[in-house]
XYZ file of C-alpha atoms in Angstrom:
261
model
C 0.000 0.000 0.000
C 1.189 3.602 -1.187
C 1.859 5.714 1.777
C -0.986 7.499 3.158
C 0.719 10.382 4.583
C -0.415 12.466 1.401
C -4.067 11.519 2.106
C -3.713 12.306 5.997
C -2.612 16.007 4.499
C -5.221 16.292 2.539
C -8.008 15.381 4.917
C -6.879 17.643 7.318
C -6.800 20.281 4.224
C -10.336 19.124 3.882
C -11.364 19.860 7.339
C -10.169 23.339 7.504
C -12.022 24.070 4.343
C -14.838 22.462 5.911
C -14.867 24.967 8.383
C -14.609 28.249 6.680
C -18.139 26.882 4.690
C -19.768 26.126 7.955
C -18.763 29.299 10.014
C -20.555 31.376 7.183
C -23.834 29.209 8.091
C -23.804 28.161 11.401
C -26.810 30.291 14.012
C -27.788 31.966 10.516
C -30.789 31.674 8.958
C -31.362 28.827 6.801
C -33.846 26.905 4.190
C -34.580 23.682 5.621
C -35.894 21.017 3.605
C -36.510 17.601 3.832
C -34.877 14.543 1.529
C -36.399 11.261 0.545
C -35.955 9.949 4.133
C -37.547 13.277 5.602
C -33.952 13.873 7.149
C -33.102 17.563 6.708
C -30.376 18.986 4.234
C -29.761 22.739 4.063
C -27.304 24.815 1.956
C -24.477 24.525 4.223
C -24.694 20.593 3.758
C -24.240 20.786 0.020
C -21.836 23.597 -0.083
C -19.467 22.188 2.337
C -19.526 18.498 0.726
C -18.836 20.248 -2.677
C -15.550 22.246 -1.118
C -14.465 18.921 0.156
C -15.296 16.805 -2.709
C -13.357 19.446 -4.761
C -10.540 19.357 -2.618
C -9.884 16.194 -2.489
C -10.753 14.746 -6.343
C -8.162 17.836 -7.298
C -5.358 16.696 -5.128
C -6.365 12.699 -6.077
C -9.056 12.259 -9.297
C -8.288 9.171 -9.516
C -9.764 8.504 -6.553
C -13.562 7.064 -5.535
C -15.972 9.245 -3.723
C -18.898 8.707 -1.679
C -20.817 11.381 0.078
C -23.836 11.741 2.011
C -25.228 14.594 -0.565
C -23.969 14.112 -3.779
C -23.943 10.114 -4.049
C -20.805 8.054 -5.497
C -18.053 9.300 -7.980
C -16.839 5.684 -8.492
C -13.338 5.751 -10.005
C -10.599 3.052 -8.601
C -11.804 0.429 -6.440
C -7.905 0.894 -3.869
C -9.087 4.339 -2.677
C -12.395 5.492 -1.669
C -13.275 8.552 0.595
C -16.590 8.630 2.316
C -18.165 11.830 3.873
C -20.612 13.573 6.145
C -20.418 17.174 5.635
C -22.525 18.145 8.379
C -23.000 14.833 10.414
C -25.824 16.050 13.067
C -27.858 18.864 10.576
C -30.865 18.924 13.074
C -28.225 20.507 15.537
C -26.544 22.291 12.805
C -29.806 24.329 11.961
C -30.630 24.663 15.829
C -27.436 26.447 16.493
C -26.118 23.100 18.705
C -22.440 23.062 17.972
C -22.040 19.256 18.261
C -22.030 18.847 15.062
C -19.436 17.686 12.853
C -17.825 17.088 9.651
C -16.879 13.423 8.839
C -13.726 12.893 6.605
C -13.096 9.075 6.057
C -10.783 7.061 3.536
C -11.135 3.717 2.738
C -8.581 1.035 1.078
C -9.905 -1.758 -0.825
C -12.975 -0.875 1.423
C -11.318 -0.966 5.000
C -11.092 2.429 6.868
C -8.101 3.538 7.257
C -7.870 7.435 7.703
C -10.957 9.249 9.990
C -11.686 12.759 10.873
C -14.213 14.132 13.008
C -14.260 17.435 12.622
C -16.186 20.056 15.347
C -15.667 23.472 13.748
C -17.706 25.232 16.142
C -16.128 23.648 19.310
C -12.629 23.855 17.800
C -11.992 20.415 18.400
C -10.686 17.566 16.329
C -9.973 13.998 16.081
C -7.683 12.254 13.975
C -7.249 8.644 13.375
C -5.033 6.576 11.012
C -4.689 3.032 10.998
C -2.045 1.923 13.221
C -1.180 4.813 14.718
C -2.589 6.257 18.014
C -6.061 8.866 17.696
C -5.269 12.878 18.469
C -7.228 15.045 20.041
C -6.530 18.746 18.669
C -2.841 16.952 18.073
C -2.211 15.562 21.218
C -2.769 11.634 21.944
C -6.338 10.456 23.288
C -7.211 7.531 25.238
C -10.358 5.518 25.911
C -11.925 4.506 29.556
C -10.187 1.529 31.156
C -13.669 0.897 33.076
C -14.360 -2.716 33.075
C -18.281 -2.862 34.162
C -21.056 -1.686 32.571
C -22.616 -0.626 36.101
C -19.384 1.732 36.151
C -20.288 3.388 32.833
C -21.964 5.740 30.970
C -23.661 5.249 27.734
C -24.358 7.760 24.965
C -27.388 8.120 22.112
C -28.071 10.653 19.858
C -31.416 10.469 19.773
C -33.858 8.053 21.427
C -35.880 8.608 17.962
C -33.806 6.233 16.194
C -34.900 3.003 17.789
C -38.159 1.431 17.283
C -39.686 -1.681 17.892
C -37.139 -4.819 18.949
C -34.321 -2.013 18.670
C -35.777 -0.127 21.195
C -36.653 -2.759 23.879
C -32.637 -4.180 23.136
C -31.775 -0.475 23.672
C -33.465 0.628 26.539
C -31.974 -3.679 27.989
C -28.707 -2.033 27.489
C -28.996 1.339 28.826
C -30.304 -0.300 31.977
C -27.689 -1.957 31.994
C -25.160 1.249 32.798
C -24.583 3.762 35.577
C -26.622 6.172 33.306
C -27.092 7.020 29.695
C -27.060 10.686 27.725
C -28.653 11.876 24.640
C -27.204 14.092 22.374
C -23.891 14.576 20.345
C -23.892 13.263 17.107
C -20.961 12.229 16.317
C -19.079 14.058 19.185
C -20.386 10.834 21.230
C -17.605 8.716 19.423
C -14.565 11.813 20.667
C -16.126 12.200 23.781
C -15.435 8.173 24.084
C -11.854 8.563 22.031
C -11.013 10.886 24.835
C -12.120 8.586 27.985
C -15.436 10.781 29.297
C -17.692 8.358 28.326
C -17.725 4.101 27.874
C -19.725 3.029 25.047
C -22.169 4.702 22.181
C -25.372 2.851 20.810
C -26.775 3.772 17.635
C -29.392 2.328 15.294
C -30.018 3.822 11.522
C -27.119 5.069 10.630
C -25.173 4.888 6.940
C -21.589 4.205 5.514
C -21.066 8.017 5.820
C -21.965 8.206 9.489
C -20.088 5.904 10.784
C -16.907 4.900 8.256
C -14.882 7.892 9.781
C -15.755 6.765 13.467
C -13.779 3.726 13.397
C -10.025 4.486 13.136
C -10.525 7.278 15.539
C -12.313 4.314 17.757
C -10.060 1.801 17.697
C -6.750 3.982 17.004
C -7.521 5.416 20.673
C -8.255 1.627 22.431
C -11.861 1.453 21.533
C -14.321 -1.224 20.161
C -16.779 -0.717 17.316
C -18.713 -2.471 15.371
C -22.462 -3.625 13.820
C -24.520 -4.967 16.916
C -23.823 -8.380 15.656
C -20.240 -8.070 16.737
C -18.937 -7.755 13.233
C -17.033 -5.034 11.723
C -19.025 -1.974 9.498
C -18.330 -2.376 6.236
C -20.016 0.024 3.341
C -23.271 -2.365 3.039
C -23.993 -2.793 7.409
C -27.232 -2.885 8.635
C -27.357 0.444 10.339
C -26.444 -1.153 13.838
C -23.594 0.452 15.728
C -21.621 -0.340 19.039
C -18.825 1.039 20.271
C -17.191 0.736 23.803
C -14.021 2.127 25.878
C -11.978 -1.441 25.523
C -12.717 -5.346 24.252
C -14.129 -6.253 27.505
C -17.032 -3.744 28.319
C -18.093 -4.329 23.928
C -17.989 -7.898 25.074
C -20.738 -7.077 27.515
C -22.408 -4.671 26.234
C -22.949 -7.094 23.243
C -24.131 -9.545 25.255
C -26.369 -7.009 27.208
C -27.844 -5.988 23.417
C -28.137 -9.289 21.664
C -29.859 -10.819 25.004
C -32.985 -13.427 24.128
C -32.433 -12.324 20.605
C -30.221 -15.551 19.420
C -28.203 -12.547 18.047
């Protein structure tokens, strides 16, 4: 494999670009609509995946690209970047400043390079495959808590579970000292950095969660589909990740309880 250092440059070139399209948006006043899903998009979402999609395809156009708002540029099958330009709009256009921007690369389909990005908070994580996650440059660590009863447990949004999911959700967040809603994607640094022990998600896509997982597991962490197996592009929406092997051990087993899962 060609060395990624060039990529790691130009994420982080990425990023700050990233920023500089959000600033001009955030707490103004925006044009909300609604997509397919009925999850809201506004003109900061498109403008600031277009900066970054231009960015990067100029520095590599050989390159694939897959983003949340403007679909697949499918080029070589070795490199692929996958991005959330605004990963947490509903805060976005609230004036919450957890969201984020999500800058991931892919190699033959395996993460290898993740950014989250929080432009308002000034805070950023950066992981690369065998290397150790940064927090605004410096090393980050996860929890060394070994018991669930110990922890804390994070969800964006309660909304996101329905049905089965919800009764194996609420099963698991019983299961903890106490869980917190809220964060978007600032769930997964808060949990890079050792404030909080796991994250429990349902719903989510290749561009939600593809940056998430060398920033994860490059600081100690655990993450995967609530099967246990790793996210790949074409995962069910399922996603659990914990401080260290043995709490996503039993948090899994917490989850997947009288489910034969």
């Amino acid at each position: 494999m060609e060395s990624v250092e060039p990529m790691v440059e130009t994420a982080i070139a990425a990023a700050d670009a990233a920023r500089l399209v959000t600033a001009r948006y955030f707490r103004a006043e925006l044009d909300i609509a609604s997509k397919r899903d009925r999850s809201p998009v506004t003109i900061a979402d498109r403008e600031t995946e277009q900066c970054i999609k231009d960015l990067i395809l100029g520095r590599h156009p050989r390159h694939s690209f897959l983003g949340e708002e403007t679909g697949a540029t499918d080029n070589e099958e070795q490199w692929r970047w996958v991005i959330d330009p605004i990963d947490g709009t509903k805060s976005f256009a609230t004036g919450n400043p957890s969201f984020g921007t999500l800058i991931a690369l892919l190699h033959h389909n395996r993460p290898v390079l993740g950014i989250i990005d929080h432009a308002a908070l000034d805070e950023r994580w950066v992981g690369v495959a065998g290397r150790a996650t940064t927090h605004n440059g410096a090393p980050c660590t996860t929890s060394r808590t070994a018991r669930l009863a110990d922890g804390s447990l994070y969800a964006t949004t309660l909304d996101q579970f329905a049905g089965p999911a919800l009764a194996r959700f609420k099963r698991l967040s019983a299961a903890f000292q106490f869980r917190v809603f809220g964060g978007d994607c600032y769930c997964y640094g808060l949990l890079s950095c050792g404030f909080t022990e796991a994250v429990c998600e349902a719903r989510m896509n290749a561009h939600d969660y593809m940056a998430l997982i060398p920033v994860v597991e490059g600081a100690g962490g655990v993450i995967t589909d609530w099967r246990g197996e790793p996210l790949t592009l074409h995962s069910d929406g399922g996603v659990l990740a914990a401080a260290n092997r043995r709490l996503h051990r039993a948090a899994l087993a917490e989850l997947n309880r009288d489910t034969g899962g």
